[in-house]
Short mmCIF file of C-alpha atoms in Angstrom, two decimals:
data_model
loop_
_atom_site.label_atom_id
_atom_site.label_comp_id
_atom_site.label_asym_id
_atom_site.label_seq_id
_atom_site.Cartn_x
_atom_site.Cartn_y
_atom_site.Cartn_z
CA MET X 525 0.65 0.11 -0.08
CA THR X 526 1.19 3.33 -0.86
CA ILE X 527 1.41 6.32 1.45
CA TRP X 528 -0.79 7.88 -0.64
CA HIS X 529 -3.51 4.82 -0.56
CA GLU X 530 -2.73 5.49 3.78
CA MET X 531 -3.49 8.78 3.92
CA GLN X 532 -7.33 8.01 1.53
CA ASP X 533 -8.17 5.14 3.53
CA LYS X 534 -7.87 7.54 6.89
CA GLY X 535 -10.72 9.73 4.68
CA LEU X 536 -6.89 12.49 5.16
CA ILE X 537 -7.29 13.04 0.96
CA LEU X 538 -8.10 12.58 -2.06
CA TYR X 539 -4.43 12.94 -4.07
CA GLY X 540 -0.97 13.99 -3.26
CA CYS X 541 2.71 15.16 -4.94
CA VAL X 542 5.83 15.56 -4.10
CA LEU X 543 7.67 18.42 -5.51
CA GLN X 544 11.35 18.41 -6.03
CA ASN X 545 12.83 21.78 -6.78
CA GLY X 546 9.19 22.20 -9.21
CA ASP X 547 9.82 19.21 -10.77
CA VAL X 548 6.50 16.10 -10.07
CA GLN X 549 9.08 13.40 -8.25
CA ALA X 550 5.89 11.15 -7.26
CA SER X 551 1.99 11.46 -7.92
CA SER X 552 -1.28 10.77 -7.55
CA PHE X 553 -3.28 13.40 -8.83
CA PRO X 554 -5.16 11.73 -11.72
CA PRO X 555 -5.60 12.55 -15.20
CA GLU X 556 -9.02 13.90 -14.73
CA ALA X 557 -7.39 16.53 -11.08
CA LYS X 558 -4.74 17.95 -13.96
CA LYS X 559 -6.15 21.67 -13.52
CA GLN X 560 -6.21 21.45 -9.96
CA LEU X 561 -2.94 20.39 -9.28
CA SER X 562 -1.26 23.13 -11.77
CA VAL X 563 -2.91 25.70 -9.97
CA ALA X 564 -2.09 23.83 -5.58
CA LYS X 565 1.36 23.71 -7.26
CA GLN X 566 1.74 27.76 -8.71
CA ALA X 567 -0.59 28.91 -6.05
CA LEU X 568 1.55 27.61 -2.96
CA ALA X 569 4.98 27.38 -4.80
CA TYR X 570 3.99 31.17 -4.50
CA ILE X 571 3.15 31.52 -1.33
CA PHE X 572 6.51 30.29 0.55
CA ARG X 573 8.55 31.37 -2.15
CA SER X 574 6.53 34.78 -0.15
CA VAL X 575 8.19 32.91 2.74
CA GLU X 576 11.02 32.25 1.98
CA LYS X 577 11.62 35.97 0.88
CA SER X 578 9.93 37.40 4.53
CA ALA X 579 12.38 35.26 6.92
CA GLU X 580 9.86 34.01 8.34
CA SER X 581 9.78 30.32 8.41
CA HIS X 582 6.40 28.82 8.00
CA ASP X 583 5.84 25.41 5.94
CA GLU X 584 2.17 25.26 5.94
CA ALA X 585 -0.42 26.18 4.07
CA HIS X 586 -3.82 25.56 3.00
CA LEU X 587 -5.42 27.64 0.86
CA GLU X 588 -9.50 26.89 0.67
CA ILE X 589 -10.96 27.39 -2.72
CA GLY X 590 -14.60 26.54 -3.55
CA ASP X 591 -15.56 22.45 -2.75
CA CYS X 592 -11.65 22.07 -2.26
CA LEU X 593 -9.33 22.23 -0.12
CA PHE X 594 -5.21 22.87 -1.00
CA SER X 595 -2.70 21.62 1.77
CA GLY X 596 0.93 22.67 0.67
CA PHE X 597 3.77 21.62 3.70
CA GLN X 598 8.01 22.52 2.68
CA LEU X 599 9.50 19.18 3.50
CA ASP X 600 13.43 21.14 2.72
CA PRO X 601 14.01 23.83 0.70
CA ASN X 602 14.02 22.13 -2.20
CA THR X 603 10.46 19.86 -1.51
CA LEU X 604 7.33 20.37 -1.67
CA LEU X 605 4.71 18.25 -0.75
CA ILE X 606 1.40 18.89 -2.32
CA PHE X 607 -2.91 17.63 -1.06
CA LEU X 608 -5.75 17.87 -2.77
CA SER X 609 -9.01 16.87 0.07
CA GLU X 610 -12.47 18.31 0.78
CA HIS X 611 -12.20 21.44 2.26
CA ASP X 612 -13.53 20.46 5.14
CA ASN X 613 -11.34 18.36 6.21
CA ASP X 614 -9.53 17.99 9.22
CA THR X 615 -5.86 19.85 8.66
CA LEU X 616 -4.70 18.60 12.27
CA GLN X 617 -4.47 15.37 11.16
CA ILE X 618 -3.03 15.91 8.16
CA ARG X 619 -0.76 17.86 9.91
CA GLN X 620 0.32 15.34 12.87
CA PHE X 621 0.51 12.50 9.74
CA VAL X 622 3.09 14.72 8.00
CA SER X 623 5.37 15.44 11.21
CA LYS X 624 5.15 11.65 11.61
CA ASN X 625 5.35 9.97 7.88
CA LYS X 626 8.67 13.23 6.34
CA GLU X 627 10.95 10.96 6.14
CA ARG X 628 8.98 8.54 4.48
CA PHE X 629 7.89 11.87 1.81
CA LEU X 630 11.27 12.56 1.96
CA ALA X 631 12.72 9.20 -0.18
CA LEU X 632 9.34 9.22 -2.94
CA MET N 480 -52.04 22.32 33.76
CA THR N 481 -50.05 21.19 30.15
CA ASP N 482 -46.95 22.67 30.11
CA TYR N 483 -45.52 22.92 26.89
CA LYS N 484 -41.66 23.61 26.22
CA VAL N 485 -40.41 25.01 23.20
CA LEU N 486 -36.25 25.75 21.90
CA PHE N 487 -34.83 28.89 20.47
CA THR N 488 -32.29 28.91 18.54
CA GLY N 489 -29.74 31.06 15.79
CA SER N 490 -26.94 32.79 14.93
CA VAL N 491 -25.08 35.42 17.26
CA CYS N 492 -27.49 38.56 17.58
CA SER N 493 -31.19 37.21 15.97
CA GLY N 494 -33.00 37.57 18.13
CA LYS N 495 -33.34 34.61 20.82
CA THR N 496 -32.82 36.38 24.18
CA THR N 497 -34.85 39.24 23.24
CA ALA N 498 -37.78 37.27 21.83
CA ILE N 499 -38.11 35.72 25.14
CA ARG N 500 -38.34 38.61 26.74
CA SER N 501 -40.60 39.96 24.58
CA LEU N 502 -42.74 37.51 25.41
CA SER N 503 -42.26 35.45 29.43
CA ASP N 504 -44.37 36.12 31.94
CA ILE N 505 -41.22 35.99 34.46
CA GLU N 506 -38.19 37.93 34.97
CA THR N 507 -35.51 35.37 32.33
CA VAL N 508 -33.07 33.38 33.98
CA ASP N 509 -30.41 34.41 31.31
CA THR N 510 -26.74 33.93 31.84
CA ASP N 511 -25.19 36.63 29.17
CA ALA N 512 -21.19 37.32 29.83
CA ARG N 513 -19.36 40.70 27.83
CA VAL N 514 -18.86 39.57 24.52
CA SER N 515 -15.11 38.54 23.90
CA ASP N 516 -15.16 38.23 19.85
CA SER N 517 -16.04 40.18 17.39
CA ALA N 518 -19.52 40.02 17.73
CA ILE N 519 -18.55 43.45 20.19
CA ARG N 520 -19.74 45.21 17.54
CA ARG N 521 -23.04 44.18 17.44
CA LYS N 522 -23.65 44.31 21.41
CA ARG N 523 -21.69 44.46 24.88
CA LYS N 524 -22.86 41.36 25.88
CA THR N 525 -23.75 37.88 24.43
CA THR N 526 -25.47 34.33 26.02
CA ILE N 527 -23.52 32.40 27.01
CA ALA N 528 -25.30 28.91 28.95
CA MET N 529 -29.07 29.18 27.63
CA ASP N 530 -31.96 31.48 28.15
CA TYR N 531 -34.92 31.04 29.53
CA GLY N 532 -38.80 31.76 30.17
CA VAL N 533 -42.23 31.38 31.46
CA LEU N 534 -45.34 32.03 29.04
CA ASP N 535 -48.65 31.75 31.54
CA LEU N 536 -50.72 30.57 28.12
CA SER N 537 -53.63 30.35 29.73
CA ASP N 538 -55.25 28.98 33.15
CA SER N 539 -54.37 25.37 31.79
CA ALA N 540 -51.42 25.82 29.60
CA ARG N 541 -47.83 27.56 29.92
CA LEU N 542 -45.54 27.48 28.13
CA HIS N 543 -41.78 27.32 28.51
CA LEU N 544 -39.25 29.20 26.60
CA TYR N 545 -35.52 28.13 26.27
CA GLY N 546 -32.64 29.58 24.85
CA THR N 547 -29.54 28.51 22.79
CA PRO N 548 -26.42 30.30 23.34
CA GLY N 549 -25.58 31.87 19.60
CA GLN N 550 -22.00 30.73 19.21
CA GLU N 551 -20.40 28.33 18.14
CA ARG N 552 -18.10 27.41 20.93
CA PHE N 553 -20.72 27.04 23.41
CA LYS N 554 -22.17 24.65 21.06
CA PHE N 555 -21.86 21.68 24.09
CA MET N 556 -24.69 23.70 25.56
CA TRP N 557 -26.61 22.52 22.65
CA GLU N 558 -26.52 18.73 22.52
CA VAL N 559 -27.42 19.37 26.96
CA MET N 560 -30.53 21.26 25.91
CA MET N 561 -31.25 18.88 23.53
CA SER N 562 -30.77 16.06 25.65
CA ASP N 563 -32.42 16.79 28.11
CA LEU N 564 -33.73 19.33 28.93
CA VAL N 565 -35.57 20.43 25.74
CA HIS N 566 -36.11 17.21 24.57
CA ASP N 567 -39.89 17.43 24.93
CA ALA N 568 -40.01 20.32 23.50
CA GLU N 569 -42.68 21.00 20.77
CA GLY N 570 -40.27 23.14 18.95
CA LEU N 571 -38.17 24.78 17.91
CA VAL N 572 -37.77 27.93 16.64
CA LEU N 573 -34.64 29.76 14.32
CA LEU N 574 -34.48 32.84 14.64
CA VAL N 575 -33.13 34.23 10.98
CA ASP N 576 -30.92 36.90 11.04
CA ASN N 577 -31.99 38.88 7.45
CA THR N 578 -29.35 41.18 7.70
CA ARG N 579 -26.72 38.90 7.52
CA ASN N 580 -24.86 37.67 4.44
CA ASP N 581 -26.47 34.70 4.03
CA PRO N 582 -29.20 33.80 5.49
CA PHE N 583 -29.59 30.75 4.00
CA LYS N 584 -26.27 29.47 4.97
CA ASP N 585 -27.40 30.12 8.57
CA ILE N 586 -30.27 28.08 8.15
CA ARG N 587 -28.43 25.15 6.45
CA PHE N 588 -25.77 24.87 8.81
CA TYR N 589 -28.96 25.20 12.21
CA VAL N 590 -31.00 22.33 9.86
CA GLU N 591 -28.08 19.70 9.75
CA GLU N 592 -26.03 20.86 13.80
CA PHE N 593 -30.37 20.04 15.40
CA ARG N 594 -30.70 17.76 12.90
CA ASP N 595 -32.59 14.69 14.80
CA PHE N 596 -34.23 16.30 16.99
CA ILE N 597 -36.63 18.85 14.40
CA VAL N 598 -37.57 15.68 13.15
CA ARG N 599 -40.11 14.98 15.49
CA ARG N 600 -41.37 18.87 16.14
CA ARG N 601 -42.73 21.38 15.03
CA LEU N 602 -39.51 24.51 12.65
CA ILE N 603 -40.90 27.23 12.28
CA ILE N 604 -38.44 29.81 11.36
CA ALA N 605 -38.65 33.69 12.75
CA VAL N 606 -36.63 35.76 10.24
CA THR N 607 -35.33 38.49 12.93
CA HIS N 608 -34.23 42.86 11.67
CA SER N 609 -36.09 43.11 8.41
CA ASP N 610 -36.39 46.15 9.27
CA GLU N 611 -32.39 46.68 9.38
CA LYS N 612 -32.59 44.58 5.51
CA ALA N 613 -36.23 43.85 3.95
CA ASP N 614 -34.37 40.83 1.60
CA PRO N 615 -34.70 38.45 1.25
CA ASP N 616 -38.25 38.55 1.38
CA HIS N 617 -40.86 35.66 2.74
CA ASP N 618 -41.67 34.31 -1.92
CA TYR N 619 -37.56 34.01 -1.52
CA TYR N 620 -37.58 32.60 1.64
CA MET N 621 -40.98 29.65 0.74
CA GLN N 622 -38.94 29.28 -2.88
CA GLU N 623 -35.46 28.14 -1.16
CA LEU N 624 -36.74 26.15 1.54
CA LYS N 625 -38.94 24.76 -0.25
CA ALA N 626 -35.58 24.15 -2.91
CA MET N 627 -33.60 22.96 0.55
CA GLY N 628 -36.43 20.45 0.25
CA LEU N 629 -37.61 22.11 4.13
CA PHE N 630 -41.36 22.40 3.97
CA THR N 631 -42.08 24.33 7.35
CA THR N 632 -43.12 27.99 7.92
CA VAL N 633 -41.47 31.46 7.65
CA ILE N 634 -43.50 34.00 9.86
CA PHE N 635 -41.16 37.71 9.99
CA ILE N 636 -40.37 39.40 13.61
CA ASP N 637 -39.92 41.73 15.62
CA ALA N 638 -38.13 40.19 17.98
CA ARG N 639 -38.79 43.33 20.86
CA ASP N 640 -42.53 43.73 19.66
CA PRO N 641 -43.94 41.14 22.56
CA SER N 642 -46.93 40.85 19.60
CA SER N 643 -44.94 39.93 17.12
CA VAL N 644 -43.31 37.36 19.26
CA LEU N 645 -46.92 36.02 19.54
CA LYS N 646 -46.69 34.92 16.17
CA ILE N 647 -44.50 32.13 16.51
CA VAL N 648 -46.97 30.67 19.88
CA LYS N 649 -49.87 30.74 17.90
CA GLU N 650 -48.74 29.16 14.98
CA LEU N 651 -46.26 26.65 18.01
CA VAL N 652 -50.10 25.55 20.56
CA GLY N 653 -53.49 27.63 17.88
CA GLN N 654 -54.51 24.54 16.99
CA ARG N 655 -54.25 22.87 20.52
CA GLU N 656 -54.94 25.49 22.84
CA LYS N 657 -58.60 27.10 22.22
CA ASP N 658 -58.82 28.21 25.57
CA ILE N 659 -55.74 31.15 24.95
CA ALA N 660 -57.29 34.53 24.87
CA TRP N 661 -55.48 36.07 22.82
CA PRO N 662 -55.49 39.86 22.36
CA GLU N 663 -55.72 40.05 26.15
CA LEU N 664 -52.12 38.05 26.15
CA GLU N 665 -51.13 41.03 24.52
CA GLN N 666 -52.45 43.11 26.41
CA ARG N 667 -50.98 42.14 29.20
CA LEU N 668 -46.91 41.34 27.53
CA ALA N 669 -47.36 45.68 25.56
CA VAL N 670 -45.15 46.26 28.84
CA ASN N 671 -41.59 43.59 27.27
CA SER N 672 -41.48 45.66 24.37
CA THR N 673 -38.60 46.78 24.19
CA MET N 674 -39.12 48.93 20.68
CA PRO N 675 -37.60 52.10 20.52
CA GLN N 676 -40.64 54.07 20.59
CA ALA N 677 -42.75 52.19 23.39
CA SER N 678 -39.11 52.56 25.47
CA GLY N 679 -37.19 54.76 24.67
CA GLU N 680 -34.54 51.91 24.29
CA GLY N 681 -33.07 48.52 23.27
CA ASP N 682 -33.16 45.36 24.38
CA SER N 683 -29.55 44.17 23.36
CA PRO N 684 -27.12 47.04 24.47
CA ALA N 685 -26.03 47.23 20.44
CA ILE N 686 -23.18 49.37 20.19
CA GLY N 687 -24.58 53.66 19.56
CA VAL N 688 -23.00 55.43 17.24
CA ASN N 689 -20.77 57.56 19.35
CA GLU N 690 -18.94 53.50 20.36
CA GLU N 691 -18.66 52.15 17.50
CA VAL N 692 -15.78 49.81 18.10
CA THR N 693 -13.21 49.25 15.25
CA LEU N 694 -13.23 46.45 13.27
CA LEU N 695 -9.35 46.01 14.27
CA GLU N 696 -11.03 47.11 18.01
CA ALA N 697 -13.06 43.29 16.82
CA ALA N 698 -10.13 41.60 16.23
CA MET N 699 -8.22 42.25 18.78
CA ASN N 700 -11.36 40.81 20.98
CA THR N 701 -10.61 38.22 20.35
CA ARG N 702 -8.68 36.32 22.56
CA GLY N 703 -5.59 34.23 20.90
CA ILE N 704 -5.33 37.00 17.35
CA THR N 705 -2.49 39.05 18.42
CA GLY N 706 -2.72 41.73 15.27
CA ALA N 707 -5.51 42.61 12.07
CA ILE N 708 -5.57 44.52 8.92
CA HIS N 709 -8.04 45.21 7.25
CA LEU N 710 -7.93 46.38 2.79
CA GLY N 711 -10.19 48.01 0.81
CA ALA N 712 -12.37 46.80 -3.18
CA ASP N 713 -8.65 48.25 -4.39
CA ARG N 714 -5.80 45.67 -2.02
CA LYS N 715 -4.81 49.21 -0.74
CA VAL N 716 -4.53 49.93 3.16
CA LEU N 717 -7.91 50.70 4.94
CA SER N 718 -6.16 49.63 8.55
CA SER N 719 -3.97 48.00 10.37
CA ASN N 720 -2.47 47.90 13.39
CA VAL N 721 0.41 44.23 12.72
CA SER N 722 3.40 45.29 14.34
CA SER N 723 5.54 43.06 12.53
CA LYS N 724 6.89 43.56 9.04
CA GLN N 725 7.35 40.41 7.95
CA ASN N 726 4.40 39.52 8.49
CA LYS N 727 2.49 42.62 6.90
CA GLU N 728 4.45 42.45 3.58
CA LEU N 729 3.46 38.32 4.07
CA LEU N 730 -0.84 39.46 4.48
CA ARG N 731 -0.22 41.13 2.00
CA SER N 732 1.62 38.54 -0.18
CA MET N 733 -1.18 36.34 0.55
CA ILE N 734 -4.50 38.80 0.04
CA ASN N 735 -2.73 39.88 -3.48
CA LEU N 736 -2.66 35.51 -4.08
CA VAL N 737 -6.11 35.63 -3.54
CA THR N 738 -6.37 38.28 -5.59
CA ALA N 739 -5.29 36.36 -8.80
CA LEU N 740 -5.85 33.14 -8.15
CA GLU N 741 -9.69 34.34 -7.66
CA ALA N 742 -9.48 35.20 -11.22
CA LYS N 743 -7.68 32.34 -12.49
CA ALA N 744 -8.23 29.69 -11.71
CA SER N 745 -12.59 31.05 -11.09
CA PHE N 746 -13.46 27.56 -12.67
CA LEU N 747 -12.40 26.37 -8.71
CA GLY N 748 -15.35 28.22 -6.97
CA HIS N 749 -14.43 31.34 -4.23
CA ILE N 750 -11.77 31.12 -2.44
CA ASP N 751 -12.77 31.54 1.57
CA ASP N 752 -9.43 31.56 2.33
CA LEU N 753 -5.19 30.58 2.76
CA VAL N 754 -4.35 30.22 5.96
CA LEU N 755 0.31 30.11 6.65
CA TYR N 756 1.62 27.84 9.26
CA GLY N 757 4.43 27.44 11.41
CA PRO N 758 6.38 25.45 14.53
CA GLN N 759 7.16 28.40 16.40
CA GLN N 760 4.94 31.51 14.03
CA GLU N 761 1.74 32.61 14.76
CA THR N 762 -0.57 31.55 12.32
CA LEU N 763 -1.90 34.32 9.91
CA SER N 764 -4.82 33.76 7.76
CA VAL N 765 -6.54 35.49 4.41
CA PHE N 766 -10.10 35.84 3.62
CA VAL N 767 -10.43 37.74 0.34
CA GLU N 768 -14.35 39.32 -0.19
CA GLU N 769 -14.90 41.40 -4.12
CA GLU N 770 -15.11 44.26 -1.57
CA GLN N 771 -12.45 44.27 1.49
CA ALA N 772 -10.11 41.90 2.66
CA LEU N 773 -9.51 41.26 6.76
CA GLY N 774 -5.68 39.61 6.72
CA LEU N 775 -5.07 38.08 10.63
CA CYS N 776 -2.57 37.32 13.32
CA SER N 777 -3.45 34.88 15.58
CA HIS N 778 -1.51 31.92 18.11
CA LYS N 779 -0.48 29.06 17.34
CA ASP N 780 -2.78 27.19 18.51
CA LEU N 781 -6.12 28.82 18.61
CA SER N 782 -8.39 26.79 16.65
CA ILE N 783 -8.87 27.94 12.87
CA ASN N 784 -11.46 27.53 12.50
CA VAL N 785 -12.25 30.65 15.32
CA VAL N 786 -10.44 32.81 13.20
CA LYS N 787 -12.70 31.80 10.45
CA GLN N 788 -16.15 32.36 12.80
CA GLN N 789 -14.80 35.44 13.48
CA ALA N 790 -13.47 36.57 10.20
CA VAL N 791 -16.91 35.76 7.96
CA ASP N 792 -18.24 38.03 11.61
CA LEU N 793 -16.19 40.83 11.08
CA LEU N 794 -16.22 41.16 7.04
CA GLN N 795 -20.14 40.83 7.12
CA TRP N 796 -20.83 43.43 10.37
CA SER N 797 -18.00 45.82 8.71
CA ARG N 798 -19.72 46.10 5.51
CA ARG N 799 -22.87 47.20 7.15
#
């Protein structure tokens, strides 16, 4: 079972993706969610670039848009983890899962 | 003696406490405390546990009036009341503030929260504050509720006027209690009126013009919120008390991002909020509307749902 399936089974996310320097390293986004992934990549990359400039160390962002919740986790300076989930999902549970499984995501 | 019970619920400032005071023959029991969040812009005090009053309908019938607290953070009281105090109530009166951005969102929320309770009881929707905002009107409510699958009674009332609130009681028990002398009852309750022309003062200590609370002051009235920035339609800063320059810049970047996304990714729907967390940092969140935008800094441990609720209220009441 992949880490994406594990998260889906727990009801945490619909799809997930790991970006390495902006390129997709691993993803469970299906072709029909391509547009959503594109929006999430651009939006979350922009927000973390702004964080970098500000010298703050926020490393997690959530964007609630329509029925979707896009979540981004800056795992290290080059690696961004992106999730798409339903808008009313519990972000605290997603955060806890990511925190416990950070190394697994980085190894993808 | 037949004892009836009715439960009043609805959003903050929808008029629950006022309606119960209008109807009660006894000094109502209330549990008001100083408002400790953004509702400070509408009133100084709010119900934190429950309201209770009694109305003698006739020599043989009495109506017990219960009111829930409006704020979601006192929601545990709703459960306590439904399962114990009012488990045998005749009905639920859902007060809907007509000045809310989307009164139907409130209706959907409360119907969902009280779903099991309503299944076995009458639901009456009582629309308040229509003197401040007339739309949506009665026909629109009926049409929308029908579309939502809710076939219920909608009554427009002024919670300050006992004769107006009595319409709910008539609807609830009028068919079963034929001996009620309605004109006498109305006359007796007239002393409870808090209509401006009757007593010269409002019930709920509404904020007067001279003591208007600003959006920033209201935001800072919520424990855990440490700063706020308010922007206009042109995304220029109207007011701000965010002390950290970095946080201020980040909030502005977030607002710009949301504004740009609203245009580019409109196919996904409206952007409700964008939130930024850090392990040791303050949480930054932005809420963007066409007319205005709000950015909030909050303590990292403050629940984002509390922040969201405060932001919704702040933005709504700042537009009025």
